[in-house]
Amino acid sequence: DTGVSQDPRHKITKRGQNVTFRCDPISEHNRLYWYRQTLGQGPEFLTYFQNEAQLEKSRLLSDRFSAERPKGSFSTLEIQRTEQGDSAMYLCASSLGISGVYGYTFGSGTRLTVV
Amino acid sequence: QKEVEQDPGPLSVPEGAIVSLNCTYSNSAFQYFMWYRQYSRKGPELLMYTYSSGNKEDGRFTAQVDKSSKYISLFIRDSQPSDSATYLCAMSINQAGTALIFGKGTTLSVSS
């Protein structure tokens, strides 16, 4: 297993378009997280799955954002009607439940630019 | 006031220097403290973690937590050019770590 994989690495889209990102976690990890990181800031929590259940969502996750994790494997994050303020790095992380807070592994992220 | 404050730097030091990186926080419920290293165009990677107050050492790295002052530190001894990166502190109120709170990161440059 080569770690957490995110696709695409870069996405440029026009304002108003929809975009979807994919995250493939480490195979045995049951927890999956999405974070957003803007330039000069630390990552900010968006949402978290345990297996296929979405257990927590941040206030940052507006109605235009939706995340899924069908069958508890890969996850997708969709942004509808993108806005320039959505430009950021979207990071996915996974962990095994017993590792908890010490067991996060982050992917390299998807950098979104909305023009 | 943000929950976690971290001076963004940049911090420039010569090779071999001792580096001190710090974060302060306001939420006394934080129990778990981590330091992540992030290279350009990469995701953060976990460097050190500590629970509650105290020190932890791992090679050239030492993490300190002072809960009474709500202050955490990361020391890097004998710094190397390969240590040049952004260092992020992160905290959690629970061991599950379901929503980490990060500082904005300190950019470190070590020159040879």
PDB file of C-alpha atoms in Angstrom:
ATOM      1  CA  ASP A   1       0.000   0.000   0.000  1.00  0.00           C
ATOM      2  CA  THR A   2       1.492   3.317  -1.036  1.00  0.00           C
ATOM      3  CA  GLY A   3      -0.478   5.574   1.274  1.00  0.00           C
ATOM      4  CA  VAL A   4      -3.426   7.885   0.737  1.00  0.00           C
ATOM      5  CA  SER A   5      -4.010   8.661  -2.919  1.00  0.00           C
ATOM      6  CA  GLN A   6      -5.881  11.714  -4.203  1.00  0.00           C
ATOM      7  CA  ASP A   7      -7.033  12.460  -7.706  1.00  0.00           C
ATOM      8  CA  PRO A   8      -6.683  14.774  -9.508  1.00  0.00           C
ATOM      9  CA  ARG A   9      -3.628  16.562  -8.166  1.00  0.00           C
ATOM     10  CA  HIS A  10      -4.672  19.829  -9.755  1.00  0.00           C
ATOM     11  CA  LYS A  11      -8.006  21.112 -11.018  1.00  0.00           C
ATOM     12  CA  ILE A  12      -8.737  24.424 -12.696  1.00  0.00           C
ATOM     13  CA  THR A  13     -12.402  25.191 -13.174  1.00  0.00           C
ATOM     14  CA  LYS A  14     -14.575  28.114 -14.112  1.00  0.00           C
ATOM     15  CA  ARG A  15     -16.775  29.721 -11.497  1.00  0.00           C
ATOM     16  CA  GLY A  16     -20.152  28.042 -11.376  1.00  0.00           C
ATOM     17  CA  GLN A  17     -18.956  24.637 -12.545  1.00  0.00           C
ATOM     18  CA  ASN A  18     -19.164  21.471 -10.452  1.00  0.00           C
ATOM     19  CA  VAL A  19     -16.046  19.548  -9.470  1.00  0.00           C
ATOM     20  CA  THR A  20     -15.493  16.166  -7.867  1.00  0.00           C
ATOM     21  CA  PHE A  21     -12.380  14.904  -6.122  1.00  0.00           C
ATOM     22  CA  ARG A  22     -11.522  11.335  -5.189  1.00  0.00           C
ATOM     23  CA  CYS A  23      -9.603   9.948  -2.238  1.00  0.00           C
ATOM     24  CA  ASP A  24      -8.366   6.368  -1.853  1.00  0.00           C
ATOM     25  CA  PRO A  25      -7.363   5.754   1.772  1.00  0.00           C
ATOM     26  CA  ILE A  26      -4.937   3.199   3.125  1.00  0.00           C
ATOM     27  CA  SER A  27      -6.843  -0.032   2.644  1.00  0.00           C
ATOM     28  CA  GLU A  28      -7.154  -1.139   6.271  1.00  0.00           C
ATOM     29  CA  HIS A  29      -8.049   2.329   7.578  1.00  0.00           C
ATOM     30  CA  ASN A  30     -11.683   2.670   8.598  1.00  0.00           C
ATOM     31  CA  ARG A  31     -11.680   6.427   9.181  1.00  0.00           C
ATOM     32  CA  LEU A  32     -11.451   9.011   6.437  1.00  0.00           C
ATOM     33  CA  TYR A  33     -11.238  12.792   6.772  1.00  0.00           C
ATOM     34  CA  TRP A  34     -11.437  15.776   4.448  1.00  0.00           C
ATOM     35  CA  TYR A  35      -9.633  19.017   5.250  1.00  0.00           C
ATOM     36  CA  ARG A  36      -9.239  22.251   3.322  1.00  0.00           C
ATOM     37  CA  GLN A  37      -6.030  24.295   3.353  1.00  0.00           C
ATOM     38  CA  THR A  38      -5.750  27.801   1.931  1.00  0.00           C
ATOM     39  CA  LEU A  39      -2.480  29.585   1.276  1.00  0.00           C
ATOM     40  CA  GLY A  40      -0.637  30.473   4.456  1.00  0.00           C
ATOM     41  CA  GLN A  41      -3.118  28.641   6.684  1.00  0.00           C
ATOM     42  CA  GLY A  42      -3.218  25.299   8.400  1.00  0.00           C
ATOM     43  CA  PRO A  43      -5.672  22.618   7.316  1.00  0.00           C
ATOM     44  CA  GLU A  44      -9.288  23.116   8.423  1.00  0.00           C
ATOM     45  CA  PHE A  45     -11.545  20.163   9.141  1.00  0.00           C
ATOM     46  CA  LEU A  46     -14.444  19.604   6.737  1.00  0.00           C
ATOM     47  CA  THR A  47     -15.902  16.167   7.416  1.00  0.00           C
ATOM     48  CA  TYR A  48     -15.183  12.677   8.711  1.00  0.00           C
ATOM     49  CA  PHE A  49     -16.346   9.147   7.897  1.00  0.00           C
ATOM     50  CA  GLN A  50     -16.132   6.003   9.913  1.00  0.00           C
ATOM     51  CA  ASN A  51     -16.544   3.215   7.387  1.00  0.00           C
ATOM     52  CA  GLU A  52     -19.401   4.422   5.168  1.00  0.00           C
ATOM     53  CA  ALA A  53     -21.079   6.609   7.783  1.00  0.00           C
ATOM     54  CA  GLN A  54     -20.488  10.363   7.704  1.00  0.00           C
ATOM     55  CA  LEU A  55     -20.277  11.142  11.409  1.00  0.00           C
ATOM     56  CA  GLU A  56     -19.238  14.762  11.587  1.00  0.00           C
ATOM     57  CA  LYS A  57     -19.448  17.823   9.373  1.00  0.00           C
ATOM     58  CA  SER A  58     -17.897  21.234   9.896  1.00  0.00           C
ATOM     59  CA  ARG A  59     -19.781  24.493   9.479  1.00  0.00           C
ATOM     60  CA  LEU A  60     -17.334  25.104   6.610  1.00  0.00           C
ATOM     61  CA  LEU A  61     -19.121  22.385   4.648  1.00  0.00           C
ATOM     62  CA  SER A  62     -21.844  24.478   3.039  1.00  0.00           C
ATOM     63  CA  ASP A  63     -24.804  23.065   1.126  1.00  0.00           C
ATOM     64  CA  ARG A  64     -22.741  23.227  -2.062  1.00  0.00           C
ATOM     65  CA  PHE A  65     -20.391  20.588  -0.694  1.00  0.00           C
ATOM     66  CA  SER A  66     -21.214  16.908  -0.477  1.00  0.00           C
ATOM     67  CA  ALA A  67     -19.018  13.994   0.495  1.00  0.00           C
ATOM     68  CA  GLU A  68     -19.631  10.298   0.162  1.00  0.00           C
ATOM     69  CA  ARG A  69     -17.846   7.107   1.036  1.00  0.00           C
ATOM     70  CA  PRO A  70     -19.768   4.249  -0.547  1.00  0.00           C
ATOM     71  CA  LYS A  71     -18.975   0.822   0.887  1.00  0.00           C
ATOM     72  CA  GLY A  72     -16.475   2.367   3.263  1.00  0.00           C
ATOM     73  CA  SER A  73     -13.652   2.405   0.732  1.00  0.00           C
ATOM     74  CA  PHE A  74     -12.798   5.414  -1.448  1.00  0.00           C
ATOM     75  CA  SER A  75     -14.446   8.783  -0.880  1.00  0.00           C
ATOM     76  CA  THR A  76     -15.554  11.603  -3.155  1.00  0.00           C
ATOM     77  CA  LEU A  77     -15.939  15.283  -2.370  1.00  0.00           C
ATOM     78  CA  GLU A  78     -18.135  17.268  -4.730  1.00  0.00           C
ATOM     79  CA  ILE A  79     -18.398  21.039  -4.873  1.00  0.00           C
ATOM     80  CA  GLN A  80     -21.353  22.396  -6.799  1.00  0.00           C
ATOM     81  CA  ARG A  81     -21.505  25.878  -8.336  1.00  0.00           C
ATOM     82  CA  THR A  82     -17.894  26.626  -7.457  1.00  0.00           C
ATOM     83  CA  GLU A  83     -16.931  30.085  -6.220  1.00  0.00           C
ATOM     84  CA  GLN A  84     -13.541  31.793  -6.204  1.00  0.00           C
ATOM     85  CA  GLY A  85     -13.441  31.373  -2.427  1.00  0.00           C
ATOM     86  CA  ASP A  86     -13.385  27.610  -2.926  1.00  0.00           C
ATOM     87  CA  SER A  87      -9.855  27.840  -4.324  1.00  0.00           C
ATOM     88  CA  ALA A  88      -7.734  25.826  -1.911  1.00  0.00           C
ATOM     89  CA  MET A  89      -5.894  22.574  -1.377  1.00  0.00           C
ATOM     90  CA  TYR A  90      -8.309  19.789  -0.440  1.00  0.00           C
ATOM     91  CA  LEU A  91      -6.585  17.201   1.720  1.00  0.00           C
ATOM     92  CA  CYS A  92      -7.789  13.721   2.503  1.00  0.00           C
ATOM     93  CA  ALA A  93      -6.484  11.714   5.444  1.00  0.00           C
ATOM     94  CA  SER A  94      -7.197   8.261   6.805  1.00  0.00           C
ATOM     95  CA  SER A  95      -6.578   6.461  10.053  1.00  0.00           C
ATOM     96  CA  LEU A  96      -7.245   3.166  11.748  1.00  0.00           C
ATOM     97  CA  GLY A  97      -9.671   3.606  14.616  1.00  0.00           C
ATOM     98  CA  ILE A  98      -7.379   2.315  17.333  1.00  0.00           C
ATOM     99  CA  SER A  99      -4.594   4.648  16.223  1.00  0.00           C
ATOM    100  CA  GLY A 100      -6.885   7.561  16.716  1.00  0.00           C
ATOM    101  CA  VAL A 101      -5.365  10.983  16.776  1.00  0.00           C
ATOM    102  CA  TYR A 102      -1.818   9.642  16.315  1.00  0.00           C
ATOM    103  CA  GLY A 103      -2.566   7.631  13.236  1.00  0.00           C
ATOM    104  CA  TYR A 104      -3.479  10.181  10.587  1.00  0.00           C
ATOM    105  CA  THR A 105      -1.928   9.736   7.152  1.00  0.00           C
ATOM    106  CA  PHE A 106      -2.551  12.592   4.726  1.00  0.00           C
ATOM    107  CA  GLY A 107      -2.593  12.440   0.975  1.00  0.00           C
ATOM    108  CA  SER A 108      -0.803  15.011  -1.176  1.00  0.00           C
ATOM    109  CA  GLY A 109      -4.038  16.872  -1.806  1.00  0.00           C
ATOM    110  CA  THR A 110      -6.009  18.206  -4.748  1.00  0.00           C
ATOM    111  CA  ARG A 111      -5.286  21.835  -5.536  1.00  0.00           C
ATOM    112  CA  LEU A 112      -8.410  23.578  -6.825  1.00  0.00           C
ATOM    113  CA  THR A 113      -8.252  26.881  -8.667  1.00  0.00           C
ATOM    114  CA  VAL A 114     -11.544  28.579  -9.522  1.00  0.00           C
ATOM    115  CA  VAL A 115     -11.199  31.227 -12.219  1.00  0.00           C
TER     116      VAL A 115
ATOM    117  CA  GLN B   1      -9.009  34.956  18.770  1.00  0.00           C
ATOM    118  CA  LYS B   2      -8.281  31.694  17.002  1.00  0.00           C
ATOM    119  CA  GLU B   3      -8.161  28.510  19.064  1.00  0.00           C
ATOM    120  CA  VAL B   4      -4.557  27.863  18.058  1.00  0.00           C
ATOM    121  CA  GLU B   5      -2.015  30.587  17.372  1.00  0.00           C
ATOM    122  CA  GLN B   6       1.273  29.977  15.571  1.00  0.00           C
ATOM    123  CA  ASP B   7       3.765  32.508  14.270  1.00  0.00           C
ATOM    124  CA  PRO B   8       4.017  31.916  10.511  1.00  0.00           C
ATOM    125  CA  GLY B   9       7.619  33.131  10.299  1.00  0.00           C
ATOM    126  CA  PRO B  10       9.468  32.686   8.016  1.00  0.00           C
ATOM    127  CA  LEU B  11      12.304  31.454  10.166  1.00  0.00           C
ATOM    128  CA  SER B  12      15.776  31.199   8.629  1.00  0.00           C
ATOM    129  CA  VAL B  13      18.654  29.479  10.422  1.00  0.00           C
ATOM    130  CA  PRO B  14      22.102  28.143   9.463  1.00  0.00           C
ATOM    131  CA  GLU B  15      22.733  24.416   9.343  1.00  0.00           C
ATOM    132  CA  GLY B  16      23.443  22.992  12.779  1.00  0.00           C
ATOM    133  CA  ALA B  17      21.352  25.566  14.676  1.00  0.00           C
ATOM    134  CA  ILE B  18      18.798  24.703  17.315  1.00  0.00           C
ATOM    135  CA  VAL B  19      15.297  25.630  16.180  1.00  0.00           C
ATOM    136  CA  SER B  20      12.401  26.424  18.487  1.00  0.00           C
ATOM    137  CA  LEU B  21       8.855  26.404  17.139  1.00  0.00           C
ATOM    138  CA  ASN B  22       5.879  27.313  19.295  1.00  0.00           C
ATOM    139  CA  CYS B  23       2.103  27.382  19.476  1.00  0.00           C
ATOM    140  CA  THR B  24      -0.317  28.768  22.002  1.00  0.00           C
ATOM    141  CA  TYR B  25      -3.912  27.708  22.398  1.00  0.00           C
ATOM    142  CA  SER B  26      -7.004  28.897  24.183  1.00  0.00           C
ATOM    143  CA  ASN B  27      -9.129  25.751  24.606  1.00  0.00           C
ATOM    144  CA  SER B  28      -8.194  24.034  27.848  1.00  0.00           C
ATOM    145  CA  ALA B  29     -10.015  20.887  26.658  1.00  0.00           C
ATOM    146  CA  PHE B  30      -7.182  20.036  24.265  1.00  0.00           C
ATOM    147  CA  GLN B  31      -5.426  16.893  25.520  1.00  0.00           C
ATOM    148  CA  TYR B  32      -3.558  15.585  22.481  1.00  0.00           C
ATOM    149  CA  PHE B  33      -0.848  17.582  20.768  1.00  0.00           C
ATOM    150  CA  MET B  34       0.904  16.888  17.511  1.00  0.00           C
ATOM    151  CA  TRP B  35       3.495  18.405  15.226  1.00  0.00           C
ATOM    152  CA  TYR B  36       3.259  17.880  11.496  1.00  0.00           C
ATOM    153  CA  ARG B  37       5.834  18.676   8.816  1.00  0.00           C
ATOM    154  CA  GLN B  38       4.647  19.743   5.384  1.00  0.00           C
ATOM    155  CA  TYR B  39       6.908  20.003   2.374  1.00  0.00           C
ATOM    156  CA  SER B  40       5.867  22.156  -0.574  1.00  0.00           C
ATOM    157  CA  ARG B  41       3.063  20.612  -2.634  1.00  0.00           C
ATOM    158  CA  LYS B  42       2.722  17.697  -0.200  1.00  0.00           C
ATOM    159  CA  GLY B  43       0.309  16.746   2.537  1.00  0.00           C
ATOM    160  CA  PRO B  44       1.297  17.082   6.198  1.00  0.00           C
ATOM    161  CA  GLU B  45       3.160  14.177   7.780  1.00  0.00           C
ATOM    162  CA  LEU B  46       3.068  13.411  11.480  1.00  0.00           C
ATOM    163  CA  LEU B  47       6.376  14.194  13.182  1.00  0.00           C
ATOM    164  CA  MET B  48       5.759  14.042  16.923  1.00  0.00           C
ATOM    165  CA  TYR B  49       2.852  13.597  19.287  1.00  0.00           C
ATOM    166  CA  THR B  50       2.368  14.028  23.020  1.00  0.00           C
ATOM    167  CA  TYR B  51      -0.464  13.493  25.440  1.00  0.00           C
ATOM    168  CA  SER B  52      -1.175  16.071  28.139  1.00  0.00           C
ATOM    169  CA  SER B  53       1.852  17.830  29.667  1.00  0.00           C
ATOM    170  CA  GLY B  54       5.489  16.807  29.481  1.00  0.00           C
ATOM    171  CA  ASN B  55       8.362  16.233  27.102  1.00  0.00           C
ATOM    172  CA  LYS B  56       8.944  13.696  24.397  1.00  0.00           C
ATOM    173  CA  GLU B  57      12.171  13.152  22.507  1.00  0.00           C
ATOM    174  CA  ASP B  58      12.719  11.409  19.183  1.00  0.00           C
ATOM    175  CA  GLY B  59      16.174  11.731  17.689  1.00  0.00           C
ATOM    176  CA  ARG B  60      16.859  15.381  16.942  1.00  0.00           C
ATOM    177  CA  PHE B  61      13.286  16.396  17.802  1.00  0.00           C
ATOM    178  CA  THR B  62      11.840  17.249  21.221  1.00  0.00           C
ATOM    179  CA  ALA B  63       8.202  18.133  21.817  1.00  0.00           C
ATOM    180  CA  GLN B  64       7.124  19.945  24.978  1.00  0.00           C
ATOM    181  CA  VAL B  65       3.650  20.645  26.312  1.00  0.00           C
ATOM    182  CA  ASP B  66       2.902  23.083  29.138  1.00  0.00           C
ATOM    183  CA  LYS B  67      -0.829  22.858  29.739  1.00  0.00           C
ATOM    184  CA  SER B  68      -0.756  25.379  32.572  1.00  0.00           C
ATOM    185  CA  SER B  69       0.489  28.007  30.115  1.00  0.00           C
ATOM    186  CA  LYS B  70      -1.396  26.552  27.119  1.00  0.00           C
ATOM    187  CA  TYR B  71       1.884  26.482  25.213  1.00  0.00           C
ATOM    188  CA  ILE B  72       3.548  23.790  23.133  1.00  0.00           C
ATOM    189  CA  SER B  73       6.985  23.722  21.565  1.00  0.00           C
ATOM    190  CA  LEU B  74       9.002  21.707  19.092  1.00  0.00           C
ATOM    191  CA  PHE B  75      12.792  21.833  19.268  1.00  0.00           C
ATOM    192  CA  ILE B  76      14.993  20.672  16.413  1.00  0.00           C
ATOM    193  CA  ARG B  77      18.645  20.076  17.247  1.00  0.00           C
ATOM    194  CA  ASP B  78      21.450  20.097  14.682  1.00  0.00           C
ATOM    195  CA  SER B  79      19.088  21.376  12.007  1.00  0.00           C
ATOM    196  CA  GLN B  80      19.675  20.179   8.447  1.00  0.00           C
ATOM    197  CA  PRO B  81      18.726  21.680   5.059  1.00  0.00           C
ATOM    198  CA  SER B  82      16.310  18.757   4.692  1.00  0.00           C
ATOM    199  CA  ASP B  83      14.393  20.146   7.695  1.00  0.00           C
ATOM    200  CA  SER B  84      13.333  23.106   5.530  1.00  0.00           C
ATOM    201  CA  ALA B  85       9.544  22.846   5.485  1.00  0.00           C
ATOM    202  CA  THR B  86       6.419  24.228   7.100  1.00  0.00           C
ATOM    203  CA  TYR B  87       5.786  22.962  10.617  1.00  0.00           C
ATOM    204  CA  LEU B  88       2.186  22.762  11.797  1.00  0.00           C
ATOM    205  CA  CYS B  89       1.020  22.228  15.338  1.00  0.00           C
ATOM    206  CA  ALA B  90      -2.265  20.365  15.749  1.00  0.00           C
ATOM    207  CA  MET B  91      -4.483  19.585  18.713  1.00  0.00           C
ATOM    208  CA  SER B  92      -7.437  17.431  19.618  1.00  0.00           C
ATOM    209  CA  ILE B  93      -9.796  17.154  22.570  1.00  0.00           C
ATOM    210  CA  ASN B  94     -10.244  13.431  22.089  1.00  0.00           C
ATOM    211  CA  GLN B  95      -8.080  10.435  21.277  1.00  0.00           C
ATOM    212  CA  ALA B  96     -10.233   9.635  18.271  1.00  0.00           C
ATOM    213  CA  GLY B  97      -8.889  12.834  16.724  1.00  0.00           C
ATOM    214  CA  THR B  98     -11.999  13.242  14.678  1.00  0.00           C
ATOM    215  CA  ALA B  99     -11.369  16.930  14.011  1.00  0.00           C
ATOM    216  CA  LEU B 100      -7.843  18.206  14.456  1.00  0.00           C
ATOM    217  CA  ILE B 101      -7.349  21.925  15.008  1.00  0.00           C
ATOM    218  CA  PHE B 102      -4.217  23.185  13.272  1.00  0.00           C
ATOM    219  CA  GLY B 103      -2.097  26.270  13.657  1.00  0.00           C
ATOM    220  CA  LYS B 104      -1.319  28.176  10.486  1.00  0.00           C
ATOM    221  CA  GLY B 105       2.199  26.746  10.326  1.00  0.00           C
ATOM    222  CA  THR B 106       5.730  28.146  10.606  1.00  0.00           C
ATOM    223  CA  THR B 107       7.914  28.116   7.509  1.00  0.00           C
ATOM    224  CA  LEU B 108      11.486  27.089   8.311  1.00  0.00           C
ATOM    225  CA  SER B 109      14.484  27.463   6.033  1.00  0.00           C
ATOM    226  CA  VAL B 110      17.815  25.874   6.981  1.00  0.00           C
ATOM    227  CA  SER B 111      20.757  27.061   4.928  1.00  0.00           C
ATOM    228  CA  SER B 112      23.924  25.032   4.365  1.00  0.00           C
TER     229      SER B 112
END
